[in-house]
Every structure is written in structure tokens, then in C-alpha cells.
Short mmCIF file of N, CA and C in Angstrom, two decimals:
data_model
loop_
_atom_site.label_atom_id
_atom_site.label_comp_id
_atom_site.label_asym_id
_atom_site.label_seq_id
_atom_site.Cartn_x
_atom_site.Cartn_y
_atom_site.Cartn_z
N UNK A 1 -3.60 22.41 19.60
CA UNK A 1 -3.99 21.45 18.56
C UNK A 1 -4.07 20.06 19.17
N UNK A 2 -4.79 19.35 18.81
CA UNK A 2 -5.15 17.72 19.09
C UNK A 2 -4.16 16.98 18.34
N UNK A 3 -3.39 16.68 18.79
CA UNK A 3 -2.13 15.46 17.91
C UNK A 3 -2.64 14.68 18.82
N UNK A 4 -2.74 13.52 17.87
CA UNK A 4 -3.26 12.12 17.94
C UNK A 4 -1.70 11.40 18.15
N UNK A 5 -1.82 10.82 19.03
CA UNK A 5 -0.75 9.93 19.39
C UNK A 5 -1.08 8.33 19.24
N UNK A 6 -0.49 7.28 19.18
CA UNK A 6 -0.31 6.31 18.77
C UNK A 6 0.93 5.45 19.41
N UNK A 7 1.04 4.49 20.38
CA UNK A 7 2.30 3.70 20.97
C UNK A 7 2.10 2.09 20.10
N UNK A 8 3.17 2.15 19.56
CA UNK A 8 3.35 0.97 18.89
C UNK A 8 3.23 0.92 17.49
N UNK A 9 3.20 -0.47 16.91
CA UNK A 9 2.59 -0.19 15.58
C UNK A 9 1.13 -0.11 15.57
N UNK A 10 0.96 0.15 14.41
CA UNK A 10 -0.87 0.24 14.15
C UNK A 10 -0.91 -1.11 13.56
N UNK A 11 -2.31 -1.80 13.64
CA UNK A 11 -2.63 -2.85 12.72
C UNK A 11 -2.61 -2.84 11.41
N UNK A 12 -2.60 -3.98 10.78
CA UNK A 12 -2.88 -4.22 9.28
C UNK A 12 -4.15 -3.85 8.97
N UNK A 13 -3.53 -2.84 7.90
CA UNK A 13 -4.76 -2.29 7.12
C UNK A 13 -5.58 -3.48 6.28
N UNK A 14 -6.81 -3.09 6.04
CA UNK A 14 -7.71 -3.83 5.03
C UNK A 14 -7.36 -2.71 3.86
N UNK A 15 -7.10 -3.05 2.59
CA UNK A 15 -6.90 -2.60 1.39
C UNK A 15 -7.88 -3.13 0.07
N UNK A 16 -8.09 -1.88 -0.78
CA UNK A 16 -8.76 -2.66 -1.75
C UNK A 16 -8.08 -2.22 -3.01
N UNK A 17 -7.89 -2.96 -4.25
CA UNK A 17 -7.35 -3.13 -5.43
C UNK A 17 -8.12 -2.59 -6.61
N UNK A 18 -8.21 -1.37 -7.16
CA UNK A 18 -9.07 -1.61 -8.39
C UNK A 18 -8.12 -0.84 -9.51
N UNK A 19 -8.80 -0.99 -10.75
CA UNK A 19 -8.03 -1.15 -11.88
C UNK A 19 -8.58 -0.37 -13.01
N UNK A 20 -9.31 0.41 -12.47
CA UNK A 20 -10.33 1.50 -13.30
C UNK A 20 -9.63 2.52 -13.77
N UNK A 21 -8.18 3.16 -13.63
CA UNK A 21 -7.57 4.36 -13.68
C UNK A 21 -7.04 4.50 -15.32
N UNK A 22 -7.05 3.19 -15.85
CA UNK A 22 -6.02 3.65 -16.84
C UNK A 22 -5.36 2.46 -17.47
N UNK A 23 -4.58 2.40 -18.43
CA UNK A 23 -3.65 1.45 -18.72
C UNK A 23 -2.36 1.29 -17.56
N UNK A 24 -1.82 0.29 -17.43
CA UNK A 24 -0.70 0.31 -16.40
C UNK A 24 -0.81 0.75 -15.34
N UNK A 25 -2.33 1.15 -14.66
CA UNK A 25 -2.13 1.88 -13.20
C UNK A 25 -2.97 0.55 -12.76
N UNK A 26 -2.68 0.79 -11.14
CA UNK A 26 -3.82 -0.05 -10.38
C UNK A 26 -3.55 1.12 -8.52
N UNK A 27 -5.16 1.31 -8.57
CA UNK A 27 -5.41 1.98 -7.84
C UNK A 27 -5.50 1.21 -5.97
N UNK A 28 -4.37 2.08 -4.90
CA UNK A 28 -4.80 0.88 -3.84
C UNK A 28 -4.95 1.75 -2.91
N UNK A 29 -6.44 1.34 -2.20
CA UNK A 29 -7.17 2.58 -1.24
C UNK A 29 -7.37 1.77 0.18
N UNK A 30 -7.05 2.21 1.28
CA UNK A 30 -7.18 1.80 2.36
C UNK A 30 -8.10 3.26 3.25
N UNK A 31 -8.76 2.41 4.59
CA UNK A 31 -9.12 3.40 4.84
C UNK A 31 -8.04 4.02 5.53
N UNK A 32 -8.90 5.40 6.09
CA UNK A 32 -7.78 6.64 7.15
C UNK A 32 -7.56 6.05 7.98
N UNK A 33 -6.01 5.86 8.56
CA UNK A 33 -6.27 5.61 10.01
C UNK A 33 -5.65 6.64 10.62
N UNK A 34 -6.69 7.81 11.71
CA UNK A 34 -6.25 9.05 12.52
C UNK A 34 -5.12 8.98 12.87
N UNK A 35 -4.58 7.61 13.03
CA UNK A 35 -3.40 7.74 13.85
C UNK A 35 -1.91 7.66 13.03
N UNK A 36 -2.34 7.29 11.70
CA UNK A 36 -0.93 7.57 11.04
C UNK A 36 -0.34 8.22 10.32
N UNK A 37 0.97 8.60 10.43
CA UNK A 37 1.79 9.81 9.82
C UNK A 37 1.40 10.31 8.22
N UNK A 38 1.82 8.30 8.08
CA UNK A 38 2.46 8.00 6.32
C UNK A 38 1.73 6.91 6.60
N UNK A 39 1.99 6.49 4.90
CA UNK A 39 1.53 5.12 4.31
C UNK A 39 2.65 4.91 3.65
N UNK A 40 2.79 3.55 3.31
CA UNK A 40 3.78 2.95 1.99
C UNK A 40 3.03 2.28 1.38
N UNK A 41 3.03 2.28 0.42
CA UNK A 41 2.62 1.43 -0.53
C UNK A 41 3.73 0.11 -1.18
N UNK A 42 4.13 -1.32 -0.95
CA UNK A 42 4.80 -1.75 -1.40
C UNK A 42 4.04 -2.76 -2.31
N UNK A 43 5.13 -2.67 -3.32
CA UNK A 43 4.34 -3.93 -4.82
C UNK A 43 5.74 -4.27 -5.51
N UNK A 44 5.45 -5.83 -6.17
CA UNK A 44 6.70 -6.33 -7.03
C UNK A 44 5.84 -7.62 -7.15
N UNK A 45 6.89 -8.48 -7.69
CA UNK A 45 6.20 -9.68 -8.09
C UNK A 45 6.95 -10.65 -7.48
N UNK A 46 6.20 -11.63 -7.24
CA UNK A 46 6.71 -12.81 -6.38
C UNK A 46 6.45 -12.35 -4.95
N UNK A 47 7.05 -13.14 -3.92
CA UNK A 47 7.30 -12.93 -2.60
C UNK A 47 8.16 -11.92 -2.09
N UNK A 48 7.74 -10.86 -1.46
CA UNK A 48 8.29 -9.92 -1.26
C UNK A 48 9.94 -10.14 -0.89
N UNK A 49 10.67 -9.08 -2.02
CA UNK A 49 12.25 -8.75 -1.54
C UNK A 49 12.43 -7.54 -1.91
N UNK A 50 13.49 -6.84 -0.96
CA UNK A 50 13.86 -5.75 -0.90
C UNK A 50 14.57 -4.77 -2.09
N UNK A 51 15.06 -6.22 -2.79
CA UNK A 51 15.89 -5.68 -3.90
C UNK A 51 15.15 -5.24 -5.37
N UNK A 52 13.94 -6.66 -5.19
CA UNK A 52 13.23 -6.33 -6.20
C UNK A 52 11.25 -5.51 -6.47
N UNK A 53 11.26 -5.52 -5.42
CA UNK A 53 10.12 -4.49 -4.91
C UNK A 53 10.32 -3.28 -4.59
N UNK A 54 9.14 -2.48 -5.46
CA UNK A 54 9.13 -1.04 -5.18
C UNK A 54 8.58 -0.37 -3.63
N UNK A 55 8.58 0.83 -3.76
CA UNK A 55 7.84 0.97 -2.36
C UNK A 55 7.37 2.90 -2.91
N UNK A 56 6.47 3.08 -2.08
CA UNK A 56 5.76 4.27 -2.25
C UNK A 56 4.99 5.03 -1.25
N UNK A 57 5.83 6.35 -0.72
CA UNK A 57 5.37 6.69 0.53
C UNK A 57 4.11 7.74 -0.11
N UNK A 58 3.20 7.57 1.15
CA UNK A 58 1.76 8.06 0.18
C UNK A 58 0.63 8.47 1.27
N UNK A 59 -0.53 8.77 0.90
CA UNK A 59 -1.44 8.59 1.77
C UNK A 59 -2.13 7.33 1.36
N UNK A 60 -3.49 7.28 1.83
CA UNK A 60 -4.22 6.28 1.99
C UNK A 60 -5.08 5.89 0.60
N UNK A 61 -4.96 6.52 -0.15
CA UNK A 61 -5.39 6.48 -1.58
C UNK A 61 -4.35 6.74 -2.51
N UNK A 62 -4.33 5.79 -3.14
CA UNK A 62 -2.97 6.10 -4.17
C UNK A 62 -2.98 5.40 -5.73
N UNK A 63 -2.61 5.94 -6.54
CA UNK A 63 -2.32 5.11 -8.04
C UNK A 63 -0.95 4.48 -8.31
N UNK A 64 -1.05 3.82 -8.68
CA UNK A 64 0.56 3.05 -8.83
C UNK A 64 0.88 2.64 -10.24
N UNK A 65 1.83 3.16 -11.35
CA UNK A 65 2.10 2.68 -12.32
C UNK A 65 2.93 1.63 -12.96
N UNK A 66 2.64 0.76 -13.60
CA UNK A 66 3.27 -0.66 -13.66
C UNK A 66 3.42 -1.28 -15.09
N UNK A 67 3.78 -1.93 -15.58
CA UNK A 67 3.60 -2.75 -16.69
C UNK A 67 2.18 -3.36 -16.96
N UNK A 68 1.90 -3.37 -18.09
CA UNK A 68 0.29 -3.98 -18.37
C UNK A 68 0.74 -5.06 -18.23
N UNK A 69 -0.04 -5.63 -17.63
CA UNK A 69 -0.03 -7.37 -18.15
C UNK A 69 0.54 -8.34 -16.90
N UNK A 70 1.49 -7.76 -16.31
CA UNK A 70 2.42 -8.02 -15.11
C UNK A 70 1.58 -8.05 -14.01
N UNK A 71 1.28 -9.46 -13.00
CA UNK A 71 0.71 -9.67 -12.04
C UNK A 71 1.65 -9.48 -10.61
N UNK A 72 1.35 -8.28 -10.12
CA UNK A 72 2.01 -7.55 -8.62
C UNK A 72 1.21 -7.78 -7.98
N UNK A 73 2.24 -7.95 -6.32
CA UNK A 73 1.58 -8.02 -5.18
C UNK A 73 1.68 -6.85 -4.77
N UNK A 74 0.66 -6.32 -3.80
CA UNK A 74 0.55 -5.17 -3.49
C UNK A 74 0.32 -5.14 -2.10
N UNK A 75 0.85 -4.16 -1.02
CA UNK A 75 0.72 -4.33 0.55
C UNK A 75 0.50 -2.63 0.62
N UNK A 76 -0.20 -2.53 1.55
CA UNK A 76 0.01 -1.40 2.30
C UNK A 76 -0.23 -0.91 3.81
N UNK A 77 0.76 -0.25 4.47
CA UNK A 77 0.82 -0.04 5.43
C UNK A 77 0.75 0.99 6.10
N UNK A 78 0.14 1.31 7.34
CA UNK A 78 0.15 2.91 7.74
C UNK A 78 1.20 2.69 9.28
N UNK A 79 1.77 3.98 8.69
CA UNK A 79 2.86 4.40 10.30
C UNK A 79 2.64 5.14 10.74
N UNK A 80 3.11 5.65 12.03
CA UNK A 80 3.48 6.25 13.14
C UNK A 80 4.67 6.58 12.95
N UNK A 81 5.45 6.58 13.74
CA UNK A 81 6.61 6.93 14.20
C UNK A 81 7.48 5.56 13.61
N UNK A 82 6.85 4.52 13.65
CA UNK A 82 7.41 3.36 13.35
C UNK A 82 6.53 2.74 12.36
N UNK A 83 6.93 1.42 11.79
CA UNK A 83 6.26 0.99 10.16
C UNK A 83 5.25 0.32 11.30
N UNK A 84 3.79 0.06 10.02
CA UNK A 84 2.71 -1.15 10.62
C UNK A 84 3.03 -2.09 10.69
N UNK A 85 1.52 -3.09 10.76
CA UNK A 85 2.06 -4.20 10.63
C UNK A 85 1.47 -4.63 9.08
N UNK A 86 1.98 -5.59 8.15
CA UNK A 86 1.69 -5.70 7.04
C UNK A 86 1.16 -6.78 6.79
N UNK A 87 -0.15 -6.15 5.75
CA UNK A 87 -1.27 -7.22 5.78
C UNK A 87 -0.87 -8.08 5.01
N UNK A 88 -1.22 -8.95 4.47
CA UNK A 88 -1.22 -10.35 3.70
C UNK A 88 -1.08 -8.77 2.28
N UNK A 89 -0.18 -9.73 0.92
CA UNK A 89 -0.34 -8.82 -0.02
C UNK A 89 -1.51 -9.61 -0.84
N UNK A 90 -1.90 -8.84 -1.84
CA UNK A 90 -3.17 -8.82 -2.47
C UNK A 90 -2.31 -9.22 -3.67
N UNK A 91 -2.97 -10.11 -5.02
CA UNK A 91 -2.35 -10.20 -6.36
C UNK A 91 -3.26 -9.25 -7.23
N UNK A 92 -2.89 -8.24 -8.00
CA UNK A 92 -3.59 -7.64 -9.00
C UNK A 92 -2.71 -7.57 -10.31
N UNK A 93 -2.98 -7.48 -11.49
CA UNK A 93 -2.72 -7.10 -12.59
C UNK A 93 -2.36 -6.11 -13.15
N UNK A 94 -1.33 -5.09 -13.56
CA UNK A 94 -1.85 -4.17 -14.10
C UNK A 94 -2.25 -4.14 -15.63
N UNK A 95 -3.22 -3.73 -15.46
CA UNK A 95 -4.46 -3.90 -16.75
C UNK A 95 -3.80 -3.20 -18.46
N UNK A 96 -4.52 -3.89 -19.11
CA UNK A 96 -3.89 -3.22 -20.52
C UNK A 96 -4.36 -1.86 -20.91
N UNK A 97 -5.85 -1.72 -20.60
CA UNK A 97 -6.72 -0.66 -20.82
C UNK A 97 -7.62 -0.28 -19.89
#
């Protein structure tokens, strides 16, 4: 079998935000990258902290459920063996309807 190997972290993903899924979801899709295990998905509000941000191990397409109305930042990252590097977070909404 071809296992794709990878030394280091991988770069920051480009991510996109949409809000089409539903009440309280917001959908965050990055592309594949061959070379990583996992993804996380992290979101909360304000400037990221550990205590008060969620996190969500995932692939590269994912839905995330949230409060309507509540403006989250959203990051996502792809790993290896070790975490990426993490892009700037994005602000989205999650939507009422």
C-alpha cells in the first residue's frame, strides 16, 4: 500500500464557512490534504481559549451545531502525526433558519 508520509506540520488550510444546513449549524469545508490523518475543527467566541472553545475531530467537511444567533470563530486544521498550523479563524454566525 502507498502511505503517504508527511515530516512536520502541514500548512494552514484555506477553509470555507457556509450556513445552508439548517438552523444552528454552520457548515466548514476545507480541501483534502493527502497527507493528513485528522482534522479538528475548533470554534467558540472571542479569541481563542482552551477552556472556552470547542474542538471537533473530523474530516475535511464537517457540520457544526451551535446557538442561532451566536457569532463563532471557526479554525480548522489538518494533522499528521502532529497538529497543523492554524489558519487565521473565520467569524460566522450560526443562523436562525
Amino acid at each position: 500500500s502507498d502511505l503517504v508520509y508527511f515530516e512536520g506540520q502541514l500548512p494552514a488550510q484555506n477553509f470555507d464557512l457556509t450556513v445552508k444546513e439548517g438552523p444552528g449549524k454552520v457548515r466548514v469545508k476545507t480541501k483534502k490534504n493527502k497527507y493528513a490523518k485528522s482534522y479538528i475543527v475548533y470554534y467558540g467566541v472571542g479569541d481563542y481559549d482552551p477552556e472556552t472553545w470547542s474542538f471537533k475531530v473530523c474530516g475535511p467537511d464537517q457540520i457544526i451545531s451551535g446557538t442561532p444567533g451566536v457569532m463563532t470563530n471557526f479554525i480548522i486544521v489538518a494533522n499528521t502525526d502532529v497538529e497543523g498550523v492554524w489558519p487565521d479563524p473565520q467569524p460566522k454566525r450560526f443562523p436562525y433558519n
